[in-house]
Amino acid sequence: MRITVRVNDREYRLDVEPRRILADVLREDCGLTGTHLGCEHGVCGACTVLVDGAAVRSCLMLAVQCDGGAVRTVEGLAGRDGEPHPLQRAFSAEHALQCGFCTPGFLMAAAGALEADPAVGEDPERVAALAGSGICRCTGYEPIRRAITRAAREWPRPAT
Amino acid sequence: MKPAAFDYVAPRTVREAVEALGAGRDAHVLAGGQSLILEMRLRRARPEVVVDINRVPGLGRLSVDGGTLRVGALVRHDAFEAAGAVPGPLGTLFSLAVVTIAHPPIRSRGTMVGSLAWGHPASEWCAVAVAMDAVLELRGSGGAREVAAGGFFHGPFQTARRPDELVTAVRFPLPGADTGAGFAEHRRTHFCFAQVAVAATLTVRGGLVAEARIGLVNAADRPVRARAAERALLGAEVVLPPAGHRLPGGHPFARAGEIAATADAAPVAEPYAGVDYKRHAVAVLVGRALRQAAEDQRSRAAVHRGGHR
Ligand SMILES: Cc1cc2nc3c(=O)[nH]c(=O)nc-3n(C[C@H](O)[C@H](O)[C@H](O)COP(=O)(O)OP(=O)(O)OC[C@H]3O[C@@H](n4cnc5c(N)ncnc54)[C@H](O)[C@@H]3O)c2cc1C
Ligand code: FES
Ligand code: FES
């Protein structure tokens, strides 16, 4: 089946079987291997990406479902000039990653939540829900929580 | 594993979706996909045709008409995270229950109606629907019909839905301001389904219980309405122990918990949760959910008395 998907603001015209999973198409057909696959069961969160602005598990979506839609992966976070995204800066500053396998998923889950509502960062319960929305075997989650809170503080506010 | 090959259709209307379901091949509806795609990966589901309803306009509508809430087939779990998304105590109950369902990125795809259609015994929404007298709207080749949630669930993953039927929406009567809501859940880890959970509402008039509704999650092979416990609560005086104190032994909520555990629940043993353990959990969680419902009712009544700001 022929589909057109915008991934990180670039248009991809792809020919994919309906059974192909979004995560596999991002990695294999688009060459965007920043999206990681851990469990492929929706549990670990490593594969989290934004589809039309909402954070989703890319291991539990079919690529054909994104026909005509927009996907953002971890490769799309940094600015054009390579300037790290506020979340990437905060994860680095708070040591919210060690091996980094889980990191793309946490970054995208947090990006989706903060883009929808920057006030998430002021609510410890919602930050905890984000930090608990994936599995990290290295950090113990606390640094991830701190990083999300820090990024929320530095989040660009719309000019008033 | 990857899903086995299938044909994919993305209808634009309910009628086209129903036609695709009734075309004589093994067709499955794809709503949020948060259970179906997993089942397909595990090859427990091998549909010949996947009918993706995500492009049918109108199915994502959440509306209130008089005293009734209507939730369309594409309303995602996360729509209920804000207590104000649905008016009154039902909104409170939904917001308490929804955060126990999976994680934010799963709640942004998965749907309430999909949970009902799936019929997992540990589904929070299924027990909420049974407790609150929800009604499912179905559309098949033979036309439209309605099924009360109380008669919809026949066993694990077995429902009254016929293979050619699409569940288009679910309706809930909205309880009034004299009702409070509570929800209590026990799970092993963040990533597990509930071992046991309880949804409860209490309607209190003149300090006495006028109506109680209790839904049990994962306390049988299907969602259960704890009718015996509800009956035992009718007319009981609502006296709450001070915050931080346990319910005393003979308290009506503690008694209701015991009754729910012994007379209403029919637990199925699972790894890490045997039958006795689950009965114990039911007793404790019913008490907690009722207490929370009573506290919610009390604060709602106080706001009501204070008038609107
Ligand atoms: C890691 C993880 C944790 C989870 N934890 C929980 C949890 O704690 N509690 C919980 O309740 N759920 C949990 N879920 C499941 C999740 O809530 C699903 O979203 C839900 O079970 C199904 O909704 P869906 O919209 O994704 O349906 P789908 O996966 O699209 O469909 C599920 C089934 O229902 C059928 N179906 C769906 N919609 C319709 C319809 N409108 N008409 C007819 N048939 C239909 C499908 O054909 C399929 O058989 C979890 C899932 C994951 C991956
Ligand atoms: S790979 Fe998708 S959640 Fe683990
Ligand atoms: S940094 Fe290693 S798993 Fe999270």
Coordinates of C-alpha atoms and ligand atoms in Angstrom, one line a residue:
Chain A
M1 CA 0.0 0.0 0.0
R2 CA 1.3 3.4 -0.9
I3 CA 1.4 6.0 1.8
T4 CA 2.7 9.5 2.3
V5 CA 3.9 10.4 5.8
R6 CA 5.7 13.6 7.0
V7 CA 8.4 12.5 9.4
N8 CA 10.3 15.3 11.2
D9 CA 9.0 17.8 8.6
R10 CA 10.2 15.7 5.6
E11 CA 7.8 14.0 3.3
Y12 CA 8.3 10.3 2.8
R13 CA 6.4 8.4 0.0
L14 CA 6.5 4.7 1.0
D15 CA 5.2 1.4 -0.2
V16 CA 4.4 -0.7 2.8
E17 CA 2.5 -3.8 3.6
P18 CA -0.4 -3.1 6.0
R19 CA 1.1 -5.5 8.6
R20 CA 4.2 -3.4 8.9
I21 CA 4.5 -1.7 12.3
L22 CA 5.2 2.0 12.4
A23 CA 8.4 1.6 14.5
D24 CA 9.9 -0.8 11.9
V25 CA 9.0 1.5 9.0
L26 CA 10.7 4.4 10.8
R27 CA 13.8 2.4 11.4
E28 CA 14.1 0.4 8.2
D29 CA 12.4 2.4 5.5
C30 CA 13.2 5.9 6.8
G31 CA 16.5 5.0 8.3
L32 CA 15.6 6.7 11.6
T33 CA 17.1 4.4 14.1
G34 CA 16.8 6.7 17.0
T35 CA 13.4 5.1 17.8
H36 CA 14.3 2.1 19.8
L37 CA 12.4 -1.2 20.2
G38 CA 12.6 -3.0 23.6
C39 CA 9.6 -5.1 24.3
E40 CA 7.4 -4.6 21.2
H41 CA 4.4 -5.0 23.5
G42 CA 3.7 -1.5 24.5
V43 CA 5.3 -1.9 27.9
C44 CA 8.8 -0.4 27.9
G45 CA 8.1 2.9 26.1
A46 CA 11.4 3.0 24.2
C47 CA 9.6 3.3 20.9
T48 CA 7.4 6.3 21.9
V49 CA 7.1 8.9 19.1
L50 CA 4.6 11.7 18.4
V51 CA 1.9 11.0 15.8
D52 CA 0.0 14.2 14.9
G53 CA 1.3 15.7 18.1
A54 CA 0.3 12.9 20.5
A55 CA 2.8 10.6 22.2
V56 CA 2.1 7.0 21.1
R57 CA 3.8 3.6 21.2
S58 CA 5.1 3.2 17.7
C59 CA 5.3 -0.6 18.3
L60 CA 1.5 -0.7 18.6
M61 CA 0.6 1.2 15.5
L62 CA 0.5 0.2 11.8
A63 CA 2.5 2.5 9.5
V64 CA -0.5 2.6 7.1
Q65 CA -2.5 4.3 9.9
C66 CA -0.2 7.3 9.5
D67 CA -1.0 7.9 5.8
G68 CA -1.4 11.6 5.4
G69 CA -0.2 12.2 9.0
A70 CA 2.8 13.7 10.7
V71 CA 5.3 11.8 12.8
R72 CA 8.0 13.2 15.0
T73 CA 10.9 11.1 16.3
V74 CA 13.8 11.9 18.6
E75 CA 15.8 12.9 15.5
G76 CA 13.3 15.8 15.1
L77 CA 13.8 17.3 18.5
A78 CA 17.0 19.3 18.0
G79 CA 16.9 22.6 16.1
R80 CA 18.0 22.9 12.5
D81 CA 21.4 24.1 13.5
G82 CA 21.8 21.1 15.8
E83 CA 21.0 23.1 18.9
P84 CA 19.7 20.5 21.5
H85 CA 16.0 20.7 22.5
P86 CA 15.3 22.0 26.1
L87 CA 14.4 18.4 27.0
Q88 CA 17.7 17.1 25.7
R89 CA 19.6 19.8 27.6
A90 CA 17.7 19.0 30.8
F91 CA 18.3 15.2 30.4
S92 CA 22.0 15.8 30.0
A93 CA 22.1 18.3 33.0
E94 CA 20.2 16.0 35.3
H95 CA 22.0 12.8 34.3
A96 CA 18.7 11.4 33.2
L97 CA 20.4 8.8 31.0
Q98 CA 23.2 6.3 31.3
C99 CA 23.1 3.7 28.5
G100 CA 20.5 5.8 26.7
F101 CA 18.4 3.0 25.3
C102 CA 15.2 4.2 27.0
T103 CA 15.9 7.9 26.4
P104 CA 14.3 8.5 23.0
G105 CA 11.0 7.2 24.4
F106 CA 11.1 9.3 27.5
L107 CA 12.1 12.4 25.5
M108 CA 9.1 12.0 23.1
A109 CA 6.6 11.1 25.9
A110 CA 7.7 14.3 27.7
A111 CA 7.8 16.4 24.5
G112 CA 4.2 15.3 23.7
A113 CA 2.9 16.2 27.2
L114 CA 4.7 19.5 27.5
E115 CA 3.8 20.7 24.1
A116 CA 0.2 20.0 24.9
D117 CA 0.4 21.7 28.3
P118 CA 3.6 23.1 29.7
A119 CA 1.9 23.2 33.1
V120 CA 2.4 19.4 33.3
G121 CA 5.9 20.3 34.8
E122 CA 4.3 21.9 37.8
D123 CA 2.3 18.9 38.8
P124 CA 4.5 16.2 40.4
E125 CA 1.9 13.5 39.8
R126 CA 1.8 14.1 36.1
V127 CA 5.6 14.3 35.9
A128 CA 5.7 11.0 37.9
A129 CA 3.3 9.4 35.4
L130 CA 5.5 10.4 32.5
A131 CA 8.7 9.1 34.3
G132 CA 6.8 5.9 35.1
S133 CA 5.5 5.5 31.5
G134 CA 8.5 3.7 30.4
I135 CA 11.2 1.3 31.7
C136 CA 14.7 2.5 32.5
R137 CA 17.1 -0.1 33.9
C138 CA 19.8 2.5 34.6
T139 CA 18.8 5.7 36.2
G140 CA 16.2 4.8 38.9
Y141 CA 13.7 7.3 37.3
E142 CA 14.4 10.2 39.8
P143 CA 16.8 12.0 37.4
I144 CA 14.2 11.6 34.6
R145 CA 11.6 13.2 36.8
R146 CA 14.0 16.1 37.6
A147 CA 14.9 16.5 34.0
I148 CA 11.2 16.8 32.9
T149 CA 10.6 19.4 35.6
R150 CA 13.7 21.3 34.6
A151 CA 12.8 21.3 30.9
A152 CA 9.3 22.5 31.8
R153 CA 10.8 25.5 33.6
E154 CA 12.8 26.4 30.5
W155 CA 9.9 25.7 28.1
P156 CA 9.5 28.5 25.6
R157 CA 6.3 30.4 26.6
P158 CA 4.2 32.0 24.0
A159 CA 4.9 35.8 24.1
T160 CA 2.2 37.6 26.1
Chain B
M1 CA 6.7 -11.3 16.5
K2 CA 5.2 -9.4 13.6
P3 CA 1.5 -9.6 12.7
A4 CA 0.5 -12.1 10.0
A5 CA -0.5 -10.7 6.7
F6 CA -4.1 -9.2 6.5
D7 CA -6.1 -6.9 4.2
Y8 CA -6.5 -3.4 5.5
V9 CA -9.6 -1.2 5.0
A10 CA -10.2 2.3 6.3
P11 CA -13.9 3.1 5.9
R12 CA -15.1 6.7 5.9
T13 CA -18.6 6.0 7.3
V14 CA -20.2 3.7 9.8
R15 CA -22.2 2.0 7.0
E16 CA -19.0 1.2 5.1
A17 CA -17.4 -0.2 8.3
V18 CA -20.4 -2.4 9.0
E19 CA -20.3 -3.6 5.4
A20 CA -16.7 -4.5 5.7
L21 CA -17.4 -6.4 9.0
G22 CA -20.3 -8.3 7.4
A23 CA -18.6 -9.3 4.2
G24 CA -18.1 -12.9 5.3
R25 CA -14.4 -12.8 6.1
D26 CA -12.8 -12.9 9.6
A27 CA -12.8 -9.1 10.1
H28 CA -11.6 -7.2 13.3
V29 CA -12.3 -3.6 14.2
L30 CA -9.1 -1.6 14.8
A31 CA -9.9 1.3 17.2
G32 CA -6.9 2.3 19.4
G33 CA -5.1 -0.9 18.5
Q34 CA -3.6 -1.1 22.0
S35 CA -5.0 -4.6 22.5
L36 CA -5.6 -5.7 19.0
I37 CA -2.1 -5.0 17.6
L38 CA -0.6 -6.7 20.6
E39 CA -2.8 -9.8 20.0
M40 CA -1.8 -9.8 16.3
R41 CA 1.9 -9.6 17.2
L42 CA 1.4 -12.6 19.5
R43 CA -0.6 -14.3 16.7
R44 CA -3.4 -14.9 19.1
A45 CA -5.5 -12.8 16.7
R46 CA -5.0 -13.4 12.9
P47 CA -7.7 -11.4 11.2
E48 CA -8.2 -11.7 7.5
V49 CA -9.3 -8.1 7.3
V50 CA -8.6 -5.2 9.7
V51 CA -11.3 -2.6 9.6
D52 CA -9.6 0.6 10.8
I53 CA -12.4 2.9 12.1
N54 CA -10.0 5.8 12.9
R55 CA -11.0 7.7 9.7
V56 CA -14.8 7.6 10.4
P57 CA -15.8 11.2 11.3
G58 CA -18.1 11.6 14.2
L59 CA -17.1 8.5 16.2
G60 CA -14.8 10.7 18.3
R61 CA -17.7 12.7 19.8
L62 CA -18.2 13.0 23.6
S63 CA -21.5 14.7 24.3
V64 CA -24.0 15.3 27.1
D65 CA -27.7 15.3 26.3
G66 CA -30.0 16.0 29.2
G67 CA -29.0 13.6 31.9
T68 CA -27.0 11.2 29.6
L69 CA -23.4 11.1 28.6
R70 CA -22.6 9.6 25.2
V71 CA -19.1 8.4 24.4
G72 CA -18.3 7.7 20.8
A73 CA -16.2 4.7 19.7
L74 CA -13.1 6.9 19.1
V75 CA -13.0 8.8 22.3
R76 CA -9.6 8.0 23.7
H77 CA -8.9 7.1 27.3
D78 CA -7.0 10.3 27.9
A79 CA -10.1 12.4 27.2
F80 CA -11.3 11.5 30.7
E81 CA -8.1 12.5 32.6
A82 CA -9.5 15.9 33.5
A83 CA -12.3 15.5 36.1
G84 CA -14.2 18.3 34.4
A85 CA -14.3 16.5 31.0
V86 CA -17.5 14.9 32.1
P87 CA -19.9 16.7 34.5
G88 CA -20.5 15.8 38.1
P89 CA -19.5 12.7 40.0
L90 CA -19.3 10.6 36.8
G91 CA -16.4 12.8 35.7
T92 CA -14.7 12.3 39.0
L93 CA -15.1 8.5 38.8
F94 CA -13.7 8.5 35.2
S95 CA -10.8 10.7 36.1
L96 CA -9.9 8.4 39.1
A97 CA -10.2 5.2 37.1
V98 CA -8.5 6.3 33.8
V99 CA -5.1 7.0 35.3
T100 CA -4.9 3.4 36.4
I101 CA -5.1 2.3 32.7
A102 CA -1.7 1.8 31.2
H103 CA 0.4 4.9 30.5
P104 CA -0.1 8.3 28.9
P105 CA 1.1 7.2 25.4
I106 CA -1.3 4.2 25.5
R107 CA -4.1 6.3 26.8
S108 CA -3.7 8.7 23.9
R109 CA -4.6 5.9 21.4
G110 CA -6.7 3.4 23.4
T111 CA -10.5 3.9 23.6
M112 CA -13.2 3.4 26.2
V113 CA -15.4 1.6 23.7
G114 CA -12.5 -0.5 22.6
S115 CA -12.0 -1.7 26.2
L116 CA -15.7 -2.6 26.4
A117 CA -15.5 -4.5 23.1
W118 CA -12.4 -6.3 24.2
G119 CA -13.9 -7.4 27.5
H120 CA -10.7 -8.0 29.5
P121 CA -11.8 -9.2 33.0
A122 CA -9.3 -6.7 34.5
S123 CA -10.5 -3.7 32.4
E124 CA -11.5 -0.8 34.6
W125 CA -14.0 0.6 32.1
C126 CA -15.9 -2.6 31.9
A127 CA -16.6 -2.6 35.7
V128 CA -17.4 1.1 35.6
A129 CA -19.9 0.5 32.8
V130 CA -21.5 -2.4 34.7
A131 CA -21.7 -0.4 37.9
M132 CA -23.1 2.7 36.3
D133 CA -25.8 1.0 34.1
A134 CA -24.2 2.0 30.8
V135 CA -25.8 1.0 27.6
L136 CA -23.8 0.1 24.4
E137 CA -25.0 1.1 21.0
L138 CA -24.3 -1.5 18.3
R139 CA -24.7 -1.3 14.5
G140 CA -24.6 -4.5 12.3
S141 CA -25.9 -5.7 8.9
G142 CA -29.2 -6.3 10.6
G143 CA -29.6 -2.7 11.9
A144 CA -28.9 -1.0 15.2
R145 CA -29.6 -2.3 18.7
E146 CA -28.7 -1.5 22.3
V147 CA -27.3 -3.8 25.0
A148 CA -27.1 -2.9 28.7
A149 CA -23.6 -3.3 30.0
G150 CA -25.0 -5.6 32.7
G151 CA -25.8 -8.2 30.0
F152 CA -22.9 -7.5 27.6
F153 CA -20.1 -9.4 29.2
H154 CA -20.3 -13.2 28.9
G155 CA -16.8 -14.2 30.1
P156 CA -13.2 -13.4 29.4
F157 CA -13.1 -11.5 26.1
Q158 CA -16.6 -12.8 25.3
T159 CA -19.4 -10.3 24.8
A160 CA -22.8 -10.0 23.3
R161 CA -21.4 -8.3 20.2
R162 CA -22.0 -10.2 17.0
P163 CA -19.0 -10.5 14.7
D164 CA -20.6 -8.2 12.1
E165 CA -21.4 -5.5 14.7
L166 CA -19.6 -2.2 15.4
V167 CA -20.0 -0.7 18.8
T168 CA -20.7 2.9 17.9
A169 CA -21.0 4.4 21.3
V170 CA -21.7 3.8 25.0
R171 CA -24.1 5.9 27.1
F172 CA -24.0 6.6 30.8
P173 CA -26.8 8.1 33.0
L174 CA -25.3 11.1 34.8
P175 CA -25.7 10.8 38.6
G176 CA -26.7 14.0 40.5
A177 CA -24.8 16.2 42.9
D178 CA -26.0 14.1 45.9
T179 CA -23.7 11.4 44.7
G180 CA -20.0 10.9 45.3
A181 CA -17.5 8.6 43.5
G182 CA -14.5 6.5 44.6
F183 CA -12.0 4.2 42.9
A184 CA -9.4 1.9 44.5
E185 CA -7.0 -0.3 42.6
H186 CA -4.3 -2.8 43.5
R187 CA -1.7 -3.8 41.0
R188 CA 1.8 -5.4 41.3
T189 CA 3.7 -2.8 39.2
H190 CA 2.9 0.2 37.1
F191 CA 3.0 -2.0 34.0
C192 CA 0.5 -4.7 35.2
F193 CA -3.2 -4.9 34.8
A194 CA -5.2 -4.6 38.1
Q195 CA -5.0 -7.5 40.4
V196 CA -8.3 -6.2 41.8
A197 CA -10.0 -2.8 41.5
V198 CA -13.2 -1.3 42.7
A199 CA -15.4 1.5 41.4
A200 CA -18.0 2.9 43.7
T201 CA -20.6 5.6 44.0
L202 CA -22.7 6.5 46.9
T203 CA -25.9 8.7 46.9
V204 CA -26.5 10.1 50.3
R205 CA -29.7 11.8 51.4
G206 CA -30.3 13.0 54.9
G207 CA -27.0 11.4 56.1
L208 CA -28.2 7.9 54.9
V209 CA -27.2 5.9 51.9
A210 CA -30.0 6.2 49.3
E211 CA -28.2 4.3 46.5
A212 CA -24.9 2.5 46.2
R213 CA -23.2 1.2 43.1
I214 CA -20.1 -1.0 43.2
G215 CA -18.2 -2.5 40.2
L216 CA -15.5 -5.1 40.7
V217 CA -12.5 -5.3 38.4
N218 CA -10.8 -8.7 37.9
A219 CA -12.8 -10.3 40.7
A220 CA -14.4 -12.9 38.4
D221 CA -14.1 -14.0 34.8
R222 CA -16.0 -10.8 33.8
P223 CA -16.8 -7.4 35.4
V224 CA -19.1 -7.8 38.4
R225 CA -21.7 -5.6 40.0
A226 CA -21.6 -6.2 43.7
R227 CA -25.4 -6.3 44.2
A228 CA -25.4 -8.0 47.6
A229 CA -23.0 -5.4 49.0
E230 CA -25.0 -2.6 47.5
R231 CA -28.2 -3.9 49.1
A232 CA -26.5 -4.1 52.5
L233 CA -25.5 -0.4 52.3
L234 CA -29.0 0.9 51.7
G235 CA -30.2 3.1 54.6
A236 CA -26.9 2.9 56.3
E237 CA -25.8 5.9 58.2
V238 CA -22.7 7.6 56.7
V239 CA -20.3 8.2 59.5
L240 CA -16.6 8.6 58.5
P241 CA -13.7 7.8 60.8
P242 CA -11.2 10.7 61.1
A243 CA -8.7 11.0 58.3
G244 CA -5.9 8.5 58.6
H245 CA -7.9 6.1 60.7
R246 CA -9.0 2.7 59.5
L247 CA -12.6 1.8 59.1
P248 CA -13.7 0.1 62.4
G249 CA -14.7 -3.6 62.1
G250 CA -18.5 -3.2 62.2
H251 CA -18.6 -0.1 59.9
P252 CA -21.1 -0.5 57.1
F253 CA -18.4 0.1 54.5
A254 CA -16.2 -2.7 56.0
R255 CA -19.2 -5.0 56.1
A256 CA -20.1 -4.2 52.5
G257 CA -16.5 -5.1 51.6
E258 CA -16.9 -8.5 53.4
I259 CA -20.1 -9.2 51.6
A260 CA -18.7 -8.2 48.2
A261 CA -15.7 -10.5 48.8
T262 CA -17.8 -13.5 49.8
A263 CA -21.2 -13.1 48.0
D264 CA -20.4 -11.1 44.9
A265 CA -16.9 -11.9 43.8
A266 CA -16.0 -15.2 42.1
P267 CA -12.3 -14.7 41.7
V268 CA -10.2 -16.7 39.2
A269 CA -6.8 -17.6 40.5
E270 CA -3.9 -16.0 38.7
P271 CA -0.1 -16.1 39.2
Y272 CA 0.7 -14.0 42.3
A273 CA -3.0 -13.7 43.2
G274 CA -4.9 -16.7 44.5
V275 CA -8.6 -16.8 45.2
D276 CA -8.3 -16.1 48.9
Y277 CA -5.9 -13.3 48.3
K278 CA -8.2 -11.7 45.7
R279 CA -11.2 -12.0 48.1
H280 CA -9.2 -10.2 50.7
A281 CA -8.2 -7.5 48.3
V282 CA -11.9 -7.1 47.2
A283 CA -12.9 -6.6 50.9
V284 CA -10.2 -4.0 51.5
L285 CA -10.7 -2.1 48.3
V286 CA -14.5 -1.9 48.5
G287 CA -14.1 -0.3 51.9
R288 CA -11.6 2.2 50.5
A289 CA -13.6 3.1 47.4
L290 CA -16.8 3.6 49.5
R291 CA -15.0 5.8 51.9
Q292 CA -13.6 7.9 49.1
A293 CA -17.0 8.1 47.5
A294 CA -18.5 9.3 50.8
E295 CA -15.8 11.9 51.2
D296 CA -16.4 13.1 47.6
Q297 CA -20.1 13.3 48.3
R298 CA -19.5 15.3 51.4
S299 CA -17.3 17.8 49.7
R300 CA -19.6 18.1 46.8
A301 CA -22.5 18.8 49.1
A302 CA -20.5 21.4 50.9
V303 CA -19.7 23.2 47.6
H304 CA -23.4 22.9 46.7
R305 CA -24.5 24.5 50.0
G306 CA -21.8 27.2 49.6
G307 CA -23.4 28.2 46.3
H308 CA -21.5 28.9 43.1
R309 CA -18.7 31.4 43.1
Ligands
LIG1 C1 1.2 -2.0 28.2 C2 -0.3 -2.0 28.2 C3 -1.0 -1.8 29.4 C4 -2.4 -1.8 29.5 N1 -3.0 -1.7 30.7 C5 -4.3 -1.7 30.8 C6 -5.0 -1.6 32.0 O1 -4.4 -1.5 33.1 N2 -6.4 -1.6 32.0 C7 -7.1 -1.7 30.8 O2 -8.3 -1.7 30.9 N3 -6.5 -1.8 29.7 C8 -5.1 -1.8 29.6 N4 -4.5 -1.9 28.4 C9 -5.4 -2.1 27.2 C10 -5.8 -0.7 26.6 O3 -6.7 -0.1 27.5 C11 -6.6 -0.9 25.3 O4 -6.7 0.4 24.8 C12 -8.0 -1.4 25.4 O5 -8.0 -2.7 26.0 C13 -8.6 -1.6 24.0 O6 -9.0 -0.4 23.4 P1 -8.5 0.0 22.0 O7 -9.3 1.1 21.5 O8 -7.0 0.1 21.9 O9 -9.0 -1.3 21.1 P2 -8.3 -2.2 20.0 O10 -7.0 -2.8 20.4 O11 -8.4 -1.5 18.7 O12 -9.4 -3.4 19.9 C14 -9.6 -4.3 21.0 C15 -10.6 -5.4 20.6 O13 -11.9 -4.8 20.6 C16 -12.5 -4.8 19.3 N5 -13.1 -3.4 19.1 C17 -12.5 -2.2 19.4 N6 -13.3 -1.2 19.2 C18 -14.5 -1.8 18.7 C19 -15.7 -1.2 18.3 N7 -16.0 0.1 18.3 N8 -16.7 -2.1 17.8 C20 -16.4 -3.4 17.8 N9 -15.3 -4.0 18.2 C21 -14.3 -3.2 18.6 C22 -11.3 -5.0 18.3 O14 -11.7 -5.7 17.1 C23 -10.4 -5.9 19.2 O15 -10.8 -7.2 19.1 C24 -3.1 -1.9 28.3 C25 -2.5 -2.0 27.1 C26 -1.1 -2.1 27.0 C27 -0.4 -2.2 25.7
FES2 S1 9.0 -1.3 22.1 FE1 7.2 -0.2 22.2 S2 6.7 -0.1 24.2 FE2 8.5 -1.4 24.2
FES3 S1 19.4 4.9 30.5 FE1 19.7 2.8 30.3 S2 17.7 2.1 30.3 FE2 17.4 4.1 30.8

